[in-house]
Coordinates of C-alpha atoms in Angstrom, one line a residue:
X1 CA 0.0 0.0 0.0
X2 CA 1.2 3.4 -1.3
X3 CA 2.1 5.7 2.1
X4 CA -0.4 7.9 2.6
X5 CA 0.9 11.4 1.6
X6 CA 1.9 13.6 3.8
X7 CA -0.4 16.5 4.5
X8 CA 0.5 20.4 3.3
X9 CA 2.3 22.1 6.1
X10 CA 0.0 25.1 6.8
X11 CA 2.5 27.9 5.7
X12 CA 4.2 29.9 8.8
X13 CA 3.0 33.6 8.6
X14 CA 5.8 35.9 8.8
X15 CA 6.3 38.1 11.7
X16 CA 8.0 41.6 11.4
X17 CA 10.8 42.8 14.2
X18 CA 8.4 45.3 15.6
X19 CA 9.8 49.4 15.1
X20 CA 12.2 49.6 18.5
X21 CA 10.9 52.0 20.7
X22 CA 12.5 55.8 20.2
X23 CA 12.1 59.3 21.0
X24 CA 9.1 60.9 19.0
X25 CA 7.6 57.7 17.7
X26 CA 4.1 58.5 19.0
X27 CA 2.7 62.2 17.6
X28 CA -0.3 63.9 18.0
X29 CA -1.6 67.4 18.0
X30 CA -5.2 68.8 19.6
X31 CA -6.3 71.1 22.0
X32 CA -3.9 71.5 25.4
X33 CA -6.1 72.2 28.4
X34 CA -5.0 72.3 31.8
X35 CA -7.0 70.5 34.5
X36 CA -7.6 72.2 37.8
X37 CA -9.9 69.3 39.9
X38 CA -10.9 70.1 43.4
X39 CA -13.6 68.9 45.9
X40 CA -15.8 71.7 46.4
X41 CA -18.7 72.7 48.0
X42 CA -22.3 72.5 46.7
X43 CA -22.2 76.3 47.7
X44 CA -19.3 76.8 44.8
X45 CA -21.7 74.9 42.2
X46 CA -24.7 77.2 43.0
X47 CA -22.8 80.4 42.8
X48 CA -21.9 79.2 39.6
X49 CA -25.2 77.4 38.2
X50 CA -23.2 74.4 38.2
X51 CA -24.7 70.6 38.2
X52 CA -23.1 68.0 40.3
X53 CA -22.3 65.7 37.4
X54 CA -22.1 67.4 34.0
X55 CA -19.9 68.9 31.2
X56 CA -20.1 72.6 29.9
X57 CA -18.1 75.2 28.0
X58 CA -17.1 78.2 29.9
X59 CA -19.5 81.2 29.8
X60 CA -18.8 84.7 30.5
X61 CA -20.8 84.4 34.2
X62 CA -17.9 81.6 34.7
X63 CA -15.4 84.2 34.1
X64 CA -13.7 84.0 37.6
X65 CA -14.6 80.6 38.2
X66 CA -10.8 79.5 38.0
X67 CA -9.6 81.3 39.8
X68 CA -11.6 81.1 42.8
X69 CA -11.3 77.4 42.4
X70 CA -7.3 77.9 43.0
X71 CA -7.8 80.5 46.1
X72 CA -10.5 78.7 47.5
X73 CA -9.8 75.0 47.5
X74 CA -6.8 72.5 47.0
X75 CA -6.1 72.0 43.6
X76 CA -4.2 69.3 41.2
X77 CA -2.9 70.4 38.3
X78 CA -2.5 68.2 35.8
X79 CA -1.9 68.3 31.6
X80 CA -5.0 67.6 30.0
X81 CA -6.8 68.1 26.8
X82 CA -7.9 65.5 24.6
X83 CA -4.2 64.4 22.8
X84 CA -2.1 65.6 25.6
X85 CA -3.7 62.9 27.5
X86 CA -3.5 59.9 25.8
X87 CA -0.1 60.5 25.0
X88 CA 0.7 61.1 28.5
X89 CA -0.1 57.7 30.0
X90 CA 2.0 56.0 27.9
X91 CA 5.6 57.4 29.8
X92 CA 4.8 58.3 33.6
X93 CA 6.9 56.4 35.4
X94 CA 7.1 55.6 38.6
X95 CA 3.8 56.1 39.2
X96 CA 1.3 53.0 39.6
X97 CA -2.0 53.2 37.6
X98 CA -3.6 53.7 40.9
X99 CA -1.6 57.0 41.8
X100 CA -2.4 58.6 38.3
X101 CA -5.5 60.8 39.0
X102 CA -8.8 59.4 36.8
X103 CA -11.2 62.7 38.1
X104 CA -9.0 65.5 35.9
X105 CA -11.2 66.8 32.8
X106 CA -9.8 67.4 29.9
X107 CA -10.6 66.2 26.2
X108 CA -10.3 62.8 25.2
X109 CA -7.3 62.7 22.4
X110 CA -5.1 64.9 25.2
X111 CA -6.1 62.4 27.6
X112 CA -4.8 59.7 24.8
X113 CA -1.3 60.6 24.3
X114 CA -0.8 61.3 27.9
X115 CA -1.4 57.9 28.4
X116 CA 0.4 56.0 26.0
X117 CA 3.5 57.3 27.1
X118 CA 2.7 56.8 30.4
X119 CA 2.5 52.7 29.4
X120 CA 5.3 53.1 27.4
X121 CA 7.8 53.9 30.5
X122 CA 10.8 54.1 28.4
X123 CA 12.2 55.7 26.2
X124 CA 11.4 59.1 27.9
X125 CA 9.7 61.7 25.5
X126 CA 8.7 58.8 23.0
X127 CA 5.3 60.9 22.9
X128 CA 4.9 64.2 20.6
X129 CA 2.4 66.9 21.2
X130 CA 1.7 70.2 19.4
X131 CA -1.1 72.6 20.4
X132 CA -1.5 76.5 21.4
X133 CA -1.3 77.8 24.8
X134 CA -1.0 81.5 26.1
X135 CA 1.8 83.4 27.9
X136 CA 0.6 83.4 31.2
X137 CA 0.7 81.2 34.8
X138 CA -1.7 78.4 33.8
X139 CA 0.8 78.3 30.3
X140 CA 3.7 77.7 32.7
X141 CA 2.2 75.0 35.0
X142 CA 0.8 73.3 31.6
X143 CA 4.3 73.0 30.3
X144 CA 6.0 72.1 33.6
X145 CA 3.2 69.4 34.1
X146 CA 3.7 67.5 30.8
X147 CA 7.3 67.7 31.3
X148 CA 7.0 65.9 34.4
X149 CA 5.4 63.4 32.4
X150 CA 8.2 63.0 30.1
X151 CA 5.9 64.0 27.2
X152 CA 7.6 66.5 24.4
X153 CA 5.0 69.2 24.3
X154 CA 6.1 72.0 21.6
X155 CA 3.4 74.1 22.0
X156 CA 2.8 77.6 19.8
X157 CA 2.6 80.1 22.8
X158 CA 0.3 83.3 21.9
X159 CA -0.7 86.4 23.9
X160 CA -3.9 86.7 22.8
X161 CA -5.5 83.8 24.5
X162 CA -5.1 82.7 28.1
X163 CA -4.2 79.3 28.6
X164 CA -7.3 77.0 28.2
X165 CA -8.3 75.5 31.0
X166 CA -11.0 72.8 32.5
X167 CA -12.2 72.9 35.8
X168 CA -13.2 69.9 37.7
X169 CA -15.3 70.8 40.9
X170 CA -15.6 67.3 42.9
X171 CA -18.6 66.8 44.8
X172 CA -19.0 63.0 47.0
X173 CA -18.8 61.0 43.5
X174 CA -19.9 63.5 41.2
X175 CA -17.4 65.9 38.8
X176 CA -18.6 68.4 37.4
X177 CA -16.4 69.9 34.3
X178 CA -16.5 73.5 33.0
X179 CA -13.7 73.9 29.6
X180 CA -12.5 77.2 28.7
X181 CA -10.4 76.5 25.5
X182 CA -9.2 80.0 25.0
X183 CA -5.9 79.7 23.4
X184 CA -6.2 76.0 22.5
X185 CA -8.3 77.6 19.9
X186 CA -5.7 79.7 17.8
X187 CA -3.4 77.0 16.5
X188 CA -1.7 78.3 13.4
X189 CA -0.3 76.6 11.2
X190 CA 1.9 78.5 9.5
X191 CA 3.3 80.1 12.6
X192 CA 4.1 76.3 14.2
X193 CA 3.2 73.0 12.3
X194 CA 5.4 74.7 9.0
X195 CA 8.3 75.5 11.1
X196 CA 11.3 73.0 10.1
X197 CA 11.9 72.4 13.5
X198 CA 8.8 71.3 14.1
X199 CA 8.1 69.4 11.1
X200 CA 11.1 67.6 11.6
X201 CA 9.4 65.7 14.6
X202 CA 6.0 65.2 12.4
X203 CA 8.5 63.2 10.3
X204 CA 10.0 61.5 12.9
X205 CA 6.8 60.2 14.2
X206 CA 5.2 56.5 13.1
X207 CA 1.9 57.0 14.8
X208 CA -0.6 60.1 14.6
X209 CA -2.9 60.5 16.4
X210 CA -5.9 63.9 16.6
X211 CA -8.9 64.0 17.8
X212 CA -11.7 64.8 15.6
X213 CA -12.2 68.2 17.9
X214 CA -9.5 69.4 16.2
X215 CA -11.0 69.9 13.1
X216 CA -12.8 73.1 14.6
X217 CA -9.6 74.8 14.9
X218 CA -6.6 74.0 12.6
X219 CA -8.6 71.8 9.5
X220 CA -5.6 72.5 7.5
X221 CA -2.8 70.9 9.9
X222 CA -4.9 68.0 10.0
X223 CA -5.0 67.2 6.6
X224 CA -1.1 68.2 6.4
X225 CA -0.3 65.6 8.6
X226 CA -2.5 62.9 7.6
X227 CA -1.0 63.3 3.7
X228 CA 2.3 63.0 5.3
X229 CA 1.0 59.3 7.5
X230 CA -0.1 58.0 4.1
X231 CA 2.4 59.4 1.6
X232 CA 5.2 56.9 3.8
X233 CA 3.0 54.3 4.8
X234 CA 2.6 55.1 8.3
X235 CA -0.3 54.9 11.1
X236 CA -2.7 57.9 10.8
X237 CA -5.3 57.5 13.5
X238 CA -8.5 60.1 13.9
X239 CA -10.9 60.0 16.7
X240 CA -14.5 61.1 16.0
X241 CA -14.8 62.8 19.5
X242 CA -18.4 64.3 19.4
X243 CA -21.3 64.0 17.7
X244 CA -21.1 67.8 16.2
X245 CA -17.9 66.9 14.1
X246 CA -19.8 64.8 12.0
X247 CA -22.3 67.4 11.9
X248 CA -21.3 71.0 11.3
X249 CA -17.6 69.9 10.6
X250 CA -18.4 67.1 7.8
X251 CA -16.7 69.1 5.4
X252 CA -13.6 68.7 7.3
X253 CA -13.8 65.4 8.0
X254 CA -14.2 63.7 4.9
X255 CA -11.0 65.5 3.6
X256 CA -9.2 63.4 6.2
X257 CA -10.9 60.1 5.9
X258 CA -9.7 58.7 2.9
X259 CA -6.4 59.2 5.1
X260 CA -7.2 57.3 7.7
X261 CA -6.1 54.0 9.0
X262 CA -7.9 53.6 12.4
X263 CA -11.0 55.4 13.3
X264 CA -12.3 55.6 16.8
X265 CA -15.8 56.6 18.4
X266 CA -18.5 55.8 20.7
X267 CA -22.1 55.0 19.7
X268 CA -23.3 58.2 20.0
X269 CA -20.5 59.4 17.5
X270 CA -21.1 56.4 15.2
X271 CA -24.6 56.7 15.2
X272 CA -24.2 60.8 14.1
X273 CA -21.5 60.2 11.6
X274 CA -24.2 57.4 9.5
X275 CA -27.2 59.9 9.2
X276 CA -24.7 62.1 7.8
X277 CA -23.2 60.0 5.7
X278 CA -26.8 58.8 4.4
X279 CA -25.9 55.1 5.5
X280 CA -30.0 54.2 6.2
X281 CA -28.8 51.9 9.2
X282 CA -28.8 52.3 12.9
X283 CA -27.1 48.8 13.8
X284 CA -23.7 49.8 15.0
X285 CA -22.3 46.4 13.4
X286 CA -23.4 48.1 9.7
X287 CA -22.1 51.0 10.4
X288 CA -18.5 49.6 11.3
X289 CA -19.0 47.6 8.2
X290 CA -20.1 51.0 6.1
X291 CA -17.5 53.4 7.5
X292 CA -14.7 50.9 7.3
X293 CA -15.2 50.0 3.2
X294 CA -15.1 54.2 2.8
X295 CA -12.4 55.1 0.0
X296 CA -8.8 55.3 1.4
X297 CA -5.8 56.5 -0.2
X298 CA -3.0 53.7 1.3
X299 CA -4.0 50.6 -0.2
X300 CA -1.1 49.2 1.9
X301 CA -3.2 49.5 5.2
X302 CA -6.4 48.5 5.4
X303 CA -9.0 50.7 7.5
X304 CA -9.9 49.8 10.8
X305 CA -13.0 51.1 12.5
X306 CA -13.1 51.0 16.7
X307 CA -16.8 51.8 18.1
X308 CA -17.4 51.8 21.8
X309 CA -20.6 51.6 24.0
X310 CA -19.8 52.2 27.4
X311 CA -19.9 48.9 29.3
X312 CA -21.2 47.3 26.2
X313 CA -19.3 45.5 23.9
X314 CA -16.7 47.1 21.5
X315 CA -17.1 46.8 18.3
X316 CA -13.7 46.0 15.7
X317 CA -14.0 46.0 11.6
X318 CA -11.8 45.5 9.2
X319 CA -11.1 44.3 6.3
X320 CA -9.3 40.9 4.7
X321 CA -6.7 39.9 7.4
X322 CA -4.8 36.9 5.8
X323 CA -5.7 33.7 7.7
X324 CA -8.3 35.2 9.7
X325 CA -10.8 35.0 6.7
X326 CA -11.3 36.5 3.7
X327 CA -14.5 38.6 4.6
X328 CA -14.8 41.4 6.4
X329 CA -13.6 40.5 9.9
X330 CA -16.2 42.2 12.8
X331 CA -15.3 41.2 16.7
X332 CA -16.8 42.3 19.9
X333 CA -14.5 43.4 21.9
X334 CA -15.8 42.9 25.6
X335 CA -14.2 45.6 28.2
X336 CA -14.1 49.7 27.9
X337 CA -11.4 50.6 25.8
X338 CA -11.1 53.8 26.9
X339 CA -7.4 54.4 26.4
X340 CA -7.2 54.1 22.7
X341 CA -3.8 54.3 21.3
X342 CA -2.2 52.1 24.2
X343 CA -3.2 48.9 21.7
X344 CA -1.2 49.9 19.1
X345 CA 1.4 51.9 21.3
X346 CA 2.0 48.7 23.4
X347 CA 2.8 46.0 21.2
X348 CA 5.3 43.1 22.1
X349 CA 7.7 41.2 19.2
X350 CA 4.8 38.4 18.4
X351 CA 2.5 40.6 17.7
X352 CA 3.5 43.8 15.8
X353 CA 1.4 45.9 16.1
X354 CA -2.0 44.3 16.1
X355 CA -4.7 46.3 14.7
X356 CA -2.1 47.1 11.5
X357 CA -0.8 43.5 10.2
X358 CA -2.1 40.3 10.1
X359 CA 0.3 38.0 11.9
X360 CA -1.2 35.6 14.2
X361 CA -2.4 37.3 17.4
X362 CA -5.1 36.9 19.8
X363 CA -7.5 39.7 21.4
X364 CA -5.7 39.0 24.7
X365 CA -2.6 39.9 23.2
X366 CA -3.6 43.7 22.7
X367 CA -6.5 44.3 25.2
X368 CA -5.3 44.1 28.4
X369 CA -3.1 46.9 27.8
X370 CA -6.3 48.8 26.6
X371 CA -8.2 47.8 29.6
X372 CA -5.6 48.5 32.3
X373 CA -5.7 52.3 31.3
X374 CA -9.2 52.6 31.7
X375 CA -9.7 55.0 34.9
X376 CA -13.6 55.8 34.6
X377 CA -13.9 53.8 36.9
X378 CA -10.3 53.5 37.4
X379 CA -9.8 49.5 36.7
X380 CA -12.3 47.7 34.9
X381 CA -12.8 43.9 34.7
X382 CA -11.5 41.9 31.3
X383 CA -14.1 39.2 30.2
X384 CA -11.8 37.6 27.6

C-alpha cells in the first residue's frame, strides 16, 4: 500500500521585528487644556449654576470661576486636553496606575497621548504633542506638568488667549467639568506646524494621532499631517470625538478620511457620523461595516473602524486579514477601551502591532493593555 501522503504544512506567517521604541515615535496634536480638579462645596456649584455631574463650555458668568477654584480650594494640576492625555499615559513612570489621577477633565485625544506614554515607561519623550497655549501662569504649570510626564510638548505660545483650562469641581462621587479653551483655539499653522523644526518631529513620528475636535480649529494641519502618514505608509489615526464633528464639521472630515487607517468613536459618535453619511442603518455592526469600506488612499493598510458603547461590547471592523478569513472580519471586543492608542502603542515582538498587520495574534494579546488604562472607573474587569 502506497504511504499515505503527507499533508500540506499550513504555511508559517511571517512576523516583522516590531519598530524599537525611540524618542518621538508616537505624535499627536489637539487642543492642550490644563485641569484644575478640586472637591468643592455644593455652595461653589450654586454660585456658579453648576450641576453636580455634567460637562459645559465656559461662559462669561464663569469668568472667575478658575480662579476662585485655585484660592479657594486644594487643587491638582494636571496636563489635559484630549491628545495631551492619551499621549501622557503611555511614559509616567514611577507612578502606579492607581496614583495617576482618573477625576481630571480634559478632552479625550489629550487624555490619549498622555497615556500612552505613560504605558510606554521608556524611552522618555517617546510621545509628541503640538497645540497652542498663552503666555501666562496656567501656560507655565501646563508646560512644567507635561514635562514631568516626560511627554515632548512644543506648544505655539500666543498672547492673545489665556491658557485653556478645565475645571473639575468634585462633589461626593460626582465631577462636574467647565472647559474654557481660550488659546487652545488659535493653532496656526503656518506660525508652528510649517516651522522645520517642528516638522522635523512630524517626520519623525510612526503613529498620529488627533482627535476629531481638532478639526474646529486648525482643518488645515490636519490634513497636512495625515497626507504625510499615508504618503510613507505610516499609522494615521482620527478619533470622532463628538457628535457635532460629523455634523457642522463634515466638510472637514471627509477631507481626512480617505487618510485614515484607524478610526475611533463611541455610539453616540457612530450613530451621528451614518445619518450624515446617508448610511440608512442604525445597527452599529453596519455602520462599522459602512464606515470601514469608505475610499482610502494607502492601499497598503487596510481601514480599521473601533466603536465603543460604554460597558457594552466594543465593536472592531476591518477588512481581509490573511488567515483570519477572507470577509470582512467584525469582533466584539468585551471591556471599555477607553485608552485608545495604548493597543497599538504597546505591542510586544509576536504581535507587531496588532490592529495594523495580520500575523497571528489573539485579542488577549492587545486588550489588556487597553483595559488597564481605563480609569472611569479607574480598573475595569477583562471578560476575555
Amino acid at each position: 500500500m502506497a504511504a499515505a501522503e503527507e499533508e500540506p504544512k499550513p504555511k508559517k506567517l511571517k512576523v516583522e521585528e516590531p519598530p524599537a521604541l525611540s524618542e518621538n515615535i508616537l505624535f499627536g496634536m489637539g487642543n492642550p487644556l490644563l485641569d484644575i480638579s478640586a472637591v468643592v462645596d455644593k455652595d461653589f456649584l450654586d454660585k456658579y449654576s453648576l450641576k453636580p455631574n455634567d460637562q459645559i463650555l465656559a461662559e462669561e458668568k464663569h469668568k472667575e470661576l478658575f480662579d476662585e477654584l485655585v484660592k479657594k480650594f486644594k487643587v491638582e494640576y494636571h496636563a489635559g486636553g484630549s491628545t495631551q492625555n492619551s499621549i501622557k499615559v503611555a511614559q509616567v513612570n514611577d507612578k502606579s496606575l492607581s496614583e495617576i489621577p482618573w477625576q481630571s477633565g480634559g478632552s479625550d485625544l489629550v487624555l490619549s497621548l498622555l497615556r500612552a506614554q505613560w504605558m510606554i515607561q521608556q524611552p522618555h519623550k517617546a510621545a509628541t504633542f503640538f497645540g497652542c497655549i498663552g503666555i501666562d501662569k496656567f501656560g507655565e504649570i501646563l508646560k512644567k506638568k507635561a514635562a514631568e510626564a516626560h511627554v515632548d510638548a512644543h506648544y505655539y505660545e500666543q498672547n492673545e488667549q489665556p491658557t485653556g483650562t478645565c475645571a473639575a469641581c468634585i462633589t461626593g462621587g460626582n465631577r462636574s467639568l467647565v472647559a474654557n479653551l481660550a488659546a487652545a483655539n488659535c493653532y496656526k499653522k503656518e506660525k508652528h506646524l510649517d516651522m522645520e523644526k517642528n516638522w522635523m518631529l512630524v517626520d519623525k513620528a510612526r503613529v498620529y494621532y488627533i482627535a476629531g475636535f481638532f478639526l474646529t480649529v486648525s482643518p488645515e494641519s490636519v490634513l497636512k499631517v495625515a497626507h504625510h502618514a499615508s504618503e510613507n505608509n505610516r499609522i494615521f489615526t482620527l478619533n470622532l470625538s463628538a457628535p457635532f464633528i460629523s455634523q457642522f464639521y463634515k466638510e472637514s472630515l471627509m477631507k481626512v478620511m480617505p487618510f485614515v487607517d484607524i478610526l475611533f468613536g463611541n455610539e453616540m459618535e457612530a450613530a451621528t457620523f451614518a445619518r450624515e453619511q446617508g448610511f440608512e442603518t442604525e445597527d452599529i455592526k453596519e455602520i462599522a461595516r459602512k464606515t470601514q469600506a469608505l475610499p482610502k488612499v494607502n492601499s497598503k493598510r487596510q481601514r480599521i473602524v473601533i466603536f465603543t458603547q460604554g460597558r457594552e461590547d466594543t465593536i472592531l471592523a476591518t477588512g481581509t486579514w490573511g488567515s483570519c478569513g477572507e470577509n470582512p472580519v467584525l469582533w466584539r471586543l468585551i471591556i471599555i477601551l477607553k485608552c485608545y492608542i495604548l493597543s497599538i502603542i504597546n505591542y510586544s515582538k509576536q504581535c507587531t502591532f496588532f490592529f495594523l498587520k495580520s500575523p497571528p495574534c489573539t485579542l488577549r494579546t492587545v486588550t489588556p493593555s487597553s483595559n488597564s488604562c481605563c480609569w472611569h472607573p479607574p480598573i475595569c474587569s477583562l471578560y476575555l
